[in-house]
Amino acid sequence: MTTMTTVSEAKAFGGTQGVYRHASTATGTDMTFAVFVPAHEAGERLPVLWYLSGLTCTHANVMDKGGYARACAEHRIMLVAPDTSPRGEGVADDPAWDMGQGAGFYVDATEAPWAPHFRMRTYIEDELPALVAAEFPVDMGAQAITGHSMGGHGALTIALRHPDRFRSCTAFAPIVAPSQVPWGEKALGGYLGQDRAAWRAHDAVAMIEDGARFPDLLVDQGEADNFLAEQLRPDLLATACADAGIDLTLRMQPGYDHSYHFISTFMADHVAWAAGRLRNTV
């Protein structure tokens, strides 16, 4: 287990909003992440909600603009917000904003020049949870996951891979079928190679078509999102869920775009959705 250092901590809604750093064996780089720990009794173990961010983001975007702390404090749920990729000197990058640093797509890259560091699936699914379990008052038997855009893709695919680990999965404007949209075709082709059959394990719609299941999902999508028609395609998720018998609550929100104004508006709903399932009140 690597040593975690504290970057900053501040009191918020009776709890602690912290930022932490550690040397990752998965990525071979230092990784930074944010954790909100609500007020709790000594010895109490708290449910945890993982939030995966979108393209270009770090832990700071949702921490500063997501508006989750009040809701997490009210429901006494921890929130963990990792970074979206490895970073630093010697880490491969791309001139475009939708590839490379800030755009890890939550996969383990197999192709050059990405393979040495871009192992975000292992980092998110294995290494960071082990660190959080060791360092924070978390009940690892009560986990939920959510995310935005690329992070929504990550949340959906991780939950579909681990339906016994997560009691709740939601998403804000997720990339539901990366194999069928430009962002995903670029990223999956670059990180995983050109065998499109191999991409299916990293595509929520394809995973559902291939038999993956999760009890129920909540997705919020802004109708004024300029990425809706070309990149996000929630209609494909709706069809896949209907065919598979998965209970999807897809809320098309009139007038909302892809920004954190949209996310912060509905964040409390997603925390409450997770809380009901984490505390078995549904």
Short mmCIF file of C-alpha atoms in Angstrom, two decimals:
data_model
loop_
_atom_site.label_atom_id
_atom_site.label_comp_id
_atom_site.label_asym_id
_atom_site.label_seq_id
_atom_site.Cartn_x
_atom_site.Cartn_y
_atom_site.Cartn_z
CA MET A 1 0.00 0.00 0.00
CA THR A 2 1.41 3.39 -0.99
CA THR A 3 1.62 6.29 1.43
CA MET A 4 -1.10 8.92 1.11
CA THR A 5 -0.28 12.58 1.74
CA THR A 6 -2.73 15.35 2.49
CA VAL A 7 -2.78 18.22 0.01
CA SER A 8 -5.53 20.20 1.74
CA GLU A 9 -8.46 19.82 4.13
CA ALA A 10 -11.32 22.19 4.93
CA LYS A 11 -14.49 21.97 6.99
CA ALA A 12 -17.68 21.83 4.91
CA PHE A 13 -21.26 21.20 6.08
CA GLY A 14 -19.93 19.77 9.34
CA GLY A 15 -17.62 17.33 7.56
CA THR A 16 -14.22 17.47 5.89
CA GLN A 17 -13.47 18.17 2.25
CA GLY A 18 -9.99 16.90 1.55
CA VAL A 19 -7.59 16.52 -1.35
CA TYR A 20 -4.97 13.78 -1.21
CA ARG A 21 -2.06 12.47 -3.27
CA HIS A 22 -0.29 9.13 -3.51
CA ALA A 23 2.16 7.29 -5.74
CA SER A 24 0.13 4.91 -7.90
CA THR A 25 1.55 1.53 -8.83
CA ALA A 26 -1.17 1.15 -11.48
CA THR A 27 -0.26 4.30 -13.41
CA GLY A 28 3.35 4.72 -12.34
CA THR A 29 2.60 8.36 -11.47
CA ASP A 30 1.43 10.43 -8.56
CA MET A 31 -2.39 10.57 -8.50
CA THR A 32 -4.54 13.17 -6.77
CA PHE A 33 -8.11 12.64 -5.58
CA ALA A 34 -10.75 14.38 -3.47
CA VAL A 35 -12.77 12.92 -0.60
CA PHE A 36 -15.68 14.42 1.31
CA VAL A 37 -16.22 12.80 4.71
CA PRO A 38 -19.42 13.90 6.47
CA ALA A 39 -19.68 14.27 10.22
CA HIS A 40 -20.07 10.86 11.84
CA GLU A 41 -19.80 9.02 15.12
CA ALA A 42 -16.50 7.59 16.29
CA GLY A 43 -16.09 4.13 14.83
CA GLU A 44 -18.92 4.60 12.32
CA ARG A 45 -18.35 3.29 8.82
CA LEU A 46 -19.91 5.34 6.02
CA PRO A 47 -21.33 4.39 2.64
CA VAL A 48 -19.37 5.77 -0.30
CA LEU A 49 -20.34 7.33 -3.61
CA TRP A 50 -17.67 7.34 -6.32
CA TYR A 51 -17.85 10.23 -8.79
CA LEU A 52 -16.00 9.87 -12.11
CA SER A 53 -15.35 13.07 -14.03
CA GLY A 54 -15.48 13.84 -17.74
CA LEU A 55 -13.03 14.88 -20.43
CA THR A 56 -10.45 17.54 -19.45
CA CYS A 57 -11.49 17.42 -15.77
CA THR A 58 -9.58 16.68 -12.56
CA HIS A 59 -10.93 15.99 -9.07
CA ALA A 60 -11.31 19.76 -8.65
CA ASN A 61 -14.15 20.32 -11.12
CA VAL A 62 -16.81 18.44 -9.18
CA MET A 63 -15.29 19.41 -5.83
CA ASP A 64 -15.56 23.11 -6.64
CA LYS A 65 -18.70 23.14 -8.81
CA GLY A 66 -20.63 19.91 -8.29
CA GLY A 67 -22.60 20.93 -5.21
CA TYR A 68 -22.56 17.51 -3.55
CA ALA A 69 -21.36 18.34 -0.02
CA ARG A 70 -24.68 19.44 1.47
CA ALA A 71 -26.51 16.38 0.15
CA CYS A 72 -23.72 14.01 1.17
CA ALA A 73 -23.69 15.54 4.66
CA GLU A 74 -27.46 15.15 4.99
CA HIS A 75 -27.34 11.49 3.93
CA ARG A 76 -24.00 10.79 5.67
CA ILE A 77 -22.36 9.44 2.53
CA MET A 78 -18.70 9.84 1.65
CA LEU A 79 -17.87 10.99 -1.88
CA VAL A 80 -14.62 10.12 -3.64
CA ALA A 81 -13.62 11.98 -6.82
CA PRO A 82 -10.52 10.61 -8.61
CA ASP A 83 -8.60 12.27 -11.42
CA THR A 84 -9.40 11.30 -15.01
CA SER A 85 -5.94 10.16 -16.13
CA PRO A 86 -2.29 9.90 -15.17
CA ARG A 87 -0.36 13.15 -15.53
CA GLY A 88 3.16 14.49 -15.39
CA GLU A 89 6.48 14.50 -17.15
CA GLY A 90 7.06 11.41 -19.24
CA VAL A 91 3.33 10.61 -19.50
CA ALA A 92 2.05 10.37 -23.07
CA ASP A 93 -0.34 13.10 -24.23
CA ASP A 94 -2.20 14.22 -27.33
CA PRO A 95 -2.59 17.76 -28.70
CA ALA A 96 -6.38 17.34 -28.72
CA TRP A 97 -8.43 17.70 -25.53
CA ASP A 98 -10.32 14.43 -26.03
CA MET A 99 -7.29 12.11 -25.82
CA GLY A 100 -4.36 11.69 -23.48
CA GLN A 101 -3.96 13.52 -20.18
CA GLY A 102 -7.38 14.41 -18.83
CA ALA A 103 -9.03 11.78 -21.05
CA GLY A 104 -8.18 8.33 -19.73
CA PHE A 105 -11.63 6.83 -20.51
CA TYR A 106 -11.32 4.47 -17.53
CA VAL A 107 -9.64 1.71 -19.54
CA ASP A 108 -6.30 -0.08 -19.27
CA ALA A 109 -4.45 0.89 -22.43
CA THR A 110 -2.69 -1.83 -24.41
CA GLU A 111 -1.26 0.31 -27.21
CA ALA A 112 1.81 2.54 -27.46
CA PRO A 113 2.45 5.17 -26.27
CA TRP A 114 -0.36 4.86 -23.72
CA ALA A 115 0.17 1.42 -22.18
CA PRO A 116 2.88 2.28 -19.61
CA HIS A 117 0.74 4.74 -17.63
CA PHE A 118 -2.88 4.75 -18.83
CA ARG A 119 -4.23 1.99 -16.59
CA MET A 120 -7.24 3.83 -15.23
CA ARG A 121 -9.48 0.76 -15.03
CA THR A 122 -7.09 -0.95 -12.62
CA TYR A 123 -6.60 2.29 -10.72
CA ILE A 124 -10.33 2.99 -10.25
CA GLU A 125 -11.51 -0.58 -9.74
CA ASP A 126 -8.68 -1.91 -7.57
CA GLU A 127 -5.92 0.38 -6.35
CA LEU A 128 -7.82 3.47 -5.23
CA PRO A 129 -10.60 1.51 -3.44
CA ALA A 130 -7.95 -0.38 -1.46
CA LEU A 131 -6.31 2.90 -0.46
CA VAL A 132 -9.61 4.52 0.49
CA ALA A 133 -10.59 1.46 2.54
CA ALA A 134 -7.31 1.68 4.45
CA GLU A 135 -7.34 5.42 5.08
CA PHE A 136 -10.99 6.48 5.54
CA PRO A 137 -14.01 5.41 7.66
CA VAL A 138 -15.75 3.69 4.75
CA ASP A 139 -18.12 0.74 4.57
CA MET A 140 -16.91 -1.01 1.43
CA GLY A 141 -20.03 -3.16 1.50
CA ALA A 142 -22.09 -0.07 0.69
CA GLN A 143 -20.76 1.48 -2.52
CA ALA A 144 -22.45 3.56 -5.24
CA ILE A 145 -21.04 5.08 -8.40
CA THR A 146 -21.91 8.02 -10.64
CA GLY A 147 -20.19 10.16 -13.24
CA HIS A 148 -20.46 12.76 -15.98
CA SER A 149 -19.93 12.31 -19.72
CA MET A 150 -16.73 10.22 -20.04
CA GLY A 151 -17.15 9.59 -16.32
CA GLY A 152 -20.72 8.47 -16.93
CA HIS A 153 -19.29 5.95 -19.37
CA GLY A 154 -16.91 4.85 -16.63
CA ALA A 155 -19.64 4.60 -14.00
CA LEU A 156 -21.93 2.52 -16.21
CA THR A 157 -19.25 0.11 -17.40
CA ILE A 158 -17.74 -0.38 -13.93
CA ALA A 159 -21.16 -0.99 -12.36
CA LEU A 160 -22.06 -3.46 -15.11
CA ARG A 161 -18.78 -5.31 -14.46
CA HIS A 162 -19.35 -5.31 -10.69
CA PRO A 163 -23.09 -5.51 -9.96
CA ASP A 164 -22.36 -7.22 -6.63
CA ARG A 165 -20.03 -4.41 -5.51
CA PHE A 166 -22.28 -1.44 -6.25
CA ARG A 167 -25.79 -0.97 -4.92
CA SER A 168 -26.45 2.12 -7.04
CA CYS A 169 -25.37 3.50 -10.42
CA THR A 170 -26.36 6.85 -11.92
CA ALA A 171 -24.92 9.13 -14.59
CA PHE A 172 -25.05 12.67 -15.93
CA ALA A 173 -25.00 12.90 -19.75
CA PRO A 174 -22.97 9.68 -20.15
CA ILE A 175 -21.22 8.44 -23.27
CA VAL A 176 -23.31 5.26 -23.33
CA ALA A 177 -21.99 3.65 -26.52
CA PRO A 178 -18.40 4.76 -27.15
CA SER A 179 -18.00 2.19 -29.93
CA GLN A 180 -20.59 4.10 -31.95
CA VAL A 181 -19.56 7.74 -31.43
CA PRO A 182 -16.50 9.81 -32.45
CA TRP A 183 -15.12 10.43 -28.95
CA GLY A 184 -15.20 6.75 -28.14
CA GLU A 185 -13.94 5.52 -31.49
CA LYS A 186 -10.90 7.76 -31.15
CA ALA A 187 -10.18 6.85 -27.53
CA LEU A 188 -10.87 3.12 -27.69
CA GLY A 189 -8.99 2.80 -30.97
CA GLY A 190 -6.03 4.70 -29.59
CA TYR A 191 -5.87 3.00 -26.20
CA LEU A 192 -6.98 -0.53 -27.13
CA GLY A 193 -6.18 -0.93 -30.83
CA GLN A 194 -8.39 -1.39 -33.85
CA ASP A 195 -10.06 -4.69 -32.95
CA ARG A 196 -13.55 -3.35 -32.41
CA ALA A 197 -14.67 -6.61 -30.81
CA ALA A 198 -12.31 -5.82 -27.92
CA TRP A 199 -14.06 -2.48 -27.40
CA ARG A 200 -17.33 -4.15 -26.38
CA ALA A 201 -16.07 -4.78 -22.85
CA HIS A 202 -15.75 -0.99 -22.45
CA ASP A 203 -19.09 0.04 -23.95
CA ALA A 204 -22.17 0.05 -21.69
CA VAL A 205 -24.66 -0.61 -24.50
CA ALA A 206 -22.56 -3.46 -25.91
CA MET A 207 -22.03 -4.93 -22.43
CA ILE A 208 -25.79 -5.01 -21.86
CA GLU A 209 -26.31 -6.57 -25.28
CA ASP A 210 -23.71 -9.19 -24.32
CA GLY A 211 -25.45 -10.07 -21.05
CA ALA A 212 -24.25 -7.64 -18.36
CA ARG A 213 -26.98 -6.55 -15.95
CA PHE A 214 -27.63 -3.99 -13.22
CA PRO A 215 -30.93 -3.73 -11.33
CA ASP A 216 -31.77 -0.09 -12.06
CA LEU A 217 -30.13 3.03 -13.44
CA LEU A 218 -30.76 6.78 -13.25
CA VAL A 219 -29.55 8.98 -16.11
CA ASP A 220 -30.07 12.74 -16.38
CA GLN A 221 -29.50 14.28 -19.81
CA GLY A 222 -29.83 17.93 -20.81
CA GLU A 223 -31.90 18.47 -23.93
CA ALA A 224 -29.78 21.54 -24.83
CA ASP A 225 -26.52 19.56 -24.56
CA ASN A 226 -24.61 20.26 -27.77
CA PHE A 227 -23.02 16.79 -27.58
CA LEU A 228 -26.33 14.95 -27.27
CA ALA A 229 -26.98 13.77 -30.83
CA GLU A 230 -23.44 12.96 -31.95
CA GLN A 231 -21.57 11.80 -28.84
CA LEU A 232 -23.97 10.78 -26.05
CA ARG A 233 -26.89 8.90 -27.65
CA PRO A 234 -29.02 8.03 -24.58
CA ASP A 235 -31.55 6.52 -26.97
CA LEU A 236 -29.16 3.61 -27.49
CA LEU A 237 -29.01 2.95 -23.74
CA ALA A 238 -32.79 3.17 -23.48
CA THR A 239 -33.21 0.54 -26.19
CA ALA A 240 -30.59 -1.78 -24.68
CA CYS A 241 -32.11 -1.51 -21.20
CA ALA A 242 -35.63 -2.10 -22.48
CA ASP A 243 -34.51 -5.20 -24.37
CA ALA A 244 -32.62 -6.50 -21.32
CA GLY A 245 -35.30 -5.73 -18.73
CA ILE A 246 -33.12 -3.21 -16.87
CA ASP A 247 -35.14 -0.51 -15.08
CA LEU A 248 -33.76 2.73 -16.59
CA THR A 249 -34.99 6.11 -15.37
CA LEU A 250 -33.93 8.44 -18.20
CA ARG A 251 -34.79 12.06 -17.44
CA MET A 252 -34.45 14.43 -20.39
CA GLN A 253 -34.05 17.86 -18.82
CA PRO A 254 -35.32 20.76 -21.01
CA GLY A 255 -32.92 23.67 -21.44
CA TYR A 256 -29.92 22.12 -19.67
CA ASP A 257 -26.52 21.81 -21.33
CA HIS A 258 -23.40 19.70 -20.62
CA SER A 259 -21.91 21.95 -17.94
CA TYR A 260 -21.58 21.82 -14.17
CA HIS A 261 -24.60 24.13 -13.96
CA PHE A 262 -26.56 21.08 -15.15
CA ILE A 263 -24.72 18.66 -12.87
CA SER A 264 -25.08 20.77 -9.73
CA THR A 265 -28.80 21.22 -10.38
CA PHE A 266 -29.47 17.49 -10.17
CA MET A 267 -26.61 16.32 -7.95
CA ALA A 268 -28.79 16.12 -4.84
CA ASP A 269 -31.18 13.81 -6.70
CA HIS A 270 -28.34 11.44 -7.52
CA VAL A 271 -27.03 11.46 -3.95
CA ALA A 272 -30.56 10.72 -2.69
CA TRP A 273 -30.98 7.92 -5.25
CA ALA A 274 -27.73 6.38 -4.02
CA ALA A 275 -28.67 6.89 -0.36
CA GLY A 276 -31.90 4.97 -0.73
CA ARG A 277 -30.12 1.99 -2.22
CA LEU A 278 -27.11 2.16 0.05
CA ARG A 279 -29.27 2.18 3.16
CA ASN A 280 -31.78 -0.31 1.74
CA THR A 281 -34.74 2.06 1.93
CA VAL A 282 -36.01 1.55 -1.64
#
